[in-house]
Structures are given as structure tokens and as C-alpha cells.
Amino acid sequence: MARGKSQWDFGELFPPEATRRVFSVAELTGTIRRLLERDIGTVWVTGEVTNLRVQSSGHAYFTLKDAAAQLSCVLFRGEAVQHREALCDGQKLVLQGQVTVYEPRGQYQLRVTAIELQGVGALQQAFERLKARLQAEGLFAAERKRPIPSYPEAVGVVTSPTGAALRDVLHVVRRRFAGLRLVLAPCRVQGEGAAAEIAAAVGLLNEWSAAQPPGRGLDLILVTRGGGSLEDLWAFNEEEVARAIYRSALPVLSAVGHEIDFTISDFVADARAATPSAAAEIITDGPYRSREFVREARVDLCRLVRQAVERELARVDQLVRRLGRLHPRRWLQDRMQRIDDLQAGLARAARQGWRRHETAWQTLRQRLAAARPAAALVRRRERVQDLARRLREPLRHGIRSRATMVAALEARLRLLSPANVLARGYSITMDAATGRVIRDAAAVQRGQRLRTRLKSGEIHSRVEE
């Protein structure tokens, strides 16, 4: 028996259909845009430029692609960006920008704010050739690489005595392990002859370490320099430097350039560090970590302060992003991009219309040229004139030759009085050229001119069927 409903049974007050959130396309796209800008924000990305299009407004639109994917990019005219001239199809670049969404098309894109070169030139090709050859010889083999000592006491450093790399290494060593002994083998790190000096410095440190008493030699060698262009770092891509590192009896740590830079010395060395500072941290990592138990309070305090700073930085960064989204320049840039998009669509439609009309015009011109009505009309006029001339000649001749005959027969015809027959509704059909009376339809031919005589007057005709 079904339970009766009481006065308090109202049913489901908020059914799912009444509480679901329905987005408009603009709301959903705006939400995605805010999520991308908040959670991803500014990034570095590398790839190959393709489909570059520079509008008359000065804004550049292009695609950054690799073997697996592609990314739409836009570089606005007002952005103060170095190496803007490097934008060309096929150029490999490293770009910094903010991931966002261009709402009118619902397309996510990268708003470029910085450009770094990564072109494949002659030096890059030489680098790849040498890398492939040395790899084939086994200089990069993982099984020959030696571990970096965890607690080194003396480290040989191959670098320029006046460069920033040495200052960075000294700064990190003093901060993390001041008791570490550093033995410097000074050399040039760029320019002509630098590769020979680097190779000689590696060999000199090996000889010096072997000549020291037991326990006083070097534990490893650090080959380092600061960042620069491919040309600046080229000394570390020379074969003699790679051979010297390969022959070294001591483990070699290579730290050349910045994090994105790779040289031949990095591949041959027993280990690679992203920067000179990172190399110093690797070398001092063991002693530095061994002291952590006496610094727990300090570490915890630093961690808490860092977390607080990071929270505040995140809050400031969020406010900056909100300000960037609400800034009038952002609105203006979106409108400028929309104008560029509409201008490109209008130009594309105009080109398509022009091509369509041009194709139709060409077709009509070809048909007119093939038909050539003027030439056909001239030929037909000449044909008619020739036929008329040929037709008049025999007629005149026949008329003259038969004029006498007609006169002779006129008397005889008058006697037979054919006019009396014609008066009764009969007619006489004759060949217009010969005057011969036509008595049988089979006796005429198509195109033959005929003359039919009635009671009053004559009818001239031509046989069609």
C-alpha cells in the first residue's frame, strides 16, 4: 500500500535541471583564458617559425612548431623585443610569452614578449658534424664516464681569471664550503687560440696533480665559462678540447654557458652543470648537505620565510596578471588583433572574388576567340557574294539566249491562250534559270530557283525540300 503524502512532502526543491550552470560561448572562452593566464602564465618555448604574416599594422602573426605539435603566436608592434628581425619562416627560436586565448576565434596563443636566437647556421652544422663523429668514436659513451667525488678537497678550475664564471664559482664555494682548495689554470675562453689554451690547461692540471704527494692532488677538474652566443662558446666545441677532456685522468665537470647551452665539452665530460654556479653547487653538495643537521632551525626559518615570500609574490603576481587583463592596452591589443583578422579576411575574400571573375572573363574570352564571329561573318558574306555572282551569270546568259525563243513562242502561246487556263486558278511552275516547266517533283533539286506564273504576275521561289 503506497504511503500517503503529508502536507510537508514538497518533493525535490532543487532538481539538477534547476541548479546546473550553463555557460555561454563567451563565458566559457573567458574562463579558459583566465585559467591559462593564471595557471600557466609566462613561459619559455622553443620551436621553428612557420606561416609568418606581418600585417600592415606592424603586428606579426606566426606559428611555432616542432615534430609533434604547433602553437599560434602573436607579436604586437608595441612590444619592445630584441631580435625581432630574426622572425622568418624556418628559423628556430626560443620565445618568451604569455599563454592566453584569442576569444573571437576561441584559439589559444602565445603573446610573445622576448626572442632568443637558436638558428642553425654554419657553426651549428659544424657542431652537429663533430658531435656525430665523436659520438661514433665513443667519446660520449656512458660507460666511460666517472662519478664526480662527493667530498672533494681540491678542484682544478679551467677558465678565464677575469671572467664572471670564476667569480660565480668562488662565490658559491665560499658560501657552501669555504675549505675547498681551488687550483686555477688560467686561459682564454673565447677567440682564436682559446681552444688550444683550454686543452693545454686541462693537460697541465693533470700533470700538476700527478706530481703532488698522495692526498694533495686534485680530485676533479672544472671546465667552465659564462654564457654567450654560439660564436662565443665555440672554443668548447673544438675537437682538441674534446680530446683533452677525454684523455684526462681526473674526472671532468663541464659548466659552459647557460642552462639552454650545450657544447661538445658537455658531452665528453664526465658530468655537466647548467651554469658555473650550478657546477660549484654540485662540487660542494656533499659537504654542504653534511652540515644540514646543524642548520635545521635556520633551514626551517628560511623555508618559512621563503614560503611567505612566495605566497606574497604569488599574490603580487596574481594582482599583476589581473591588472594586465584589465589594462586598457590589453583591450586595445585585442581589438587591434581583431581588426587585423578582419582585414586579412576581407583581403582574402577580395582576392577570391577577383580570381573568380578573372576566371570567368578568361573563359568567355577563350570562347569568343574560338568562335571568331567576325571571321565567320566575312567568310559567309564572301560565299553569298560568290554564289550570287555565279547565279547571275547563267541567268543573264539564259535570258539572252532565250529571249529570241520566247519571242518566237509568244505567238504560238498566244494562239494556245494559256492565259485562259491561268484565269481559272491554275499556275505554271518553271525552272527560273531555264524556263522549263516543272511537271514532276522529282525533277527538281534542293536549292533550285523556280518561277511560278499566275494570272497576274509571277512568284519566284527556291526549292528547300
mmCIF file of C-alpha atoms in Angstrom, residues 383-400 431-434 446-450 460-462:
data_model
loop_
_atom_site.group_PDB
_atom_site.id
_atom_site.type_symbol
_atom_site.label_atom_id
_atom_site.label_comp_id
_atom_site.label_asym_id
_atom_site.label_seq_id
_atom_site.Cartn_x
_atom_site.Cartn_y
_atom_site.Cartn_z
ATOM 1 C CA ARG A 383 30.339 32.863 -100.021
ATOM 2 C CA VAL A 384 26.997 34.584 -100.612
ATOM 3 C CA GLN A 385 28.583 37.106 -102.980
ATOM 4 C CA ASP A 386 30.276 34.317 -104.929
ATOM 5 C CA LEU A 387 27.048 32.337 -105.179
ATOM 6 C CA ALA A 388 25.153 35.444 -106.257
ATOM 7 C CA ARG A 389 27.729 36.200 -108.903
ATOM 8 C CA ARG A 390 27.696 32.603 -110.160
ATOM 9 C CA LEU A 391 23.893 32.663 -110.139
ATOM 10 C CA ARG A 392 23.536 35.912 -112.065
ATOM 11 C CA GLU A 393 25.861 34.916 -114.875
ATOM 12 C CA PRO A 394 23.879 31.885 -116.090
ATOM 13 C CA LEU A 395 20.648 33.803 -115.588
ATOM 14 C CA ARG A 396 21.758 36.643 -117.818
ATOM 15 C CA HIS A 397 23.105 34.203 -120.356
ATOM 16 C CA GLY A 398 19.891 32.166 -120.299
ATOM 17 C CA ILE A 399 17.730 35.223 -120.575
ATOM 18 C CA ARG A 400 19.640 36.484 -123.584
ATOM 19 C CA ASP A 431 12.795 26.447 -113.698
ATOM 20 C CA ALA A 432 13.869 30.039 -113.048
ATOM 21 C CA ALA A 433 17.120 29.538 -114.912
ATOM 22 C CA THR A 434 15.921 27.551 -117.927
ATOM 23 C CA ARG A 446 17.236 21.385 -103.372
ATOM 24 C CA GLY A 447 18.353 24.969 -103.838
ATOM 25 C CA GLN A 448 16.989 25.191 -107.406
ATOM 26 C CA ARG A 449 15.338 28.515 -108.217
ATOM 27 C CA LEU A 450 11.785 28.307 -109.561
ATOM 28 C CA HIS A 460 9.992 33.370 -107.660
ATOM 29 C CA SER A 461 10.976 30.656 -105.178
ATOM 30 C CA ARG A 462 13.736 28.223 -104.229
#
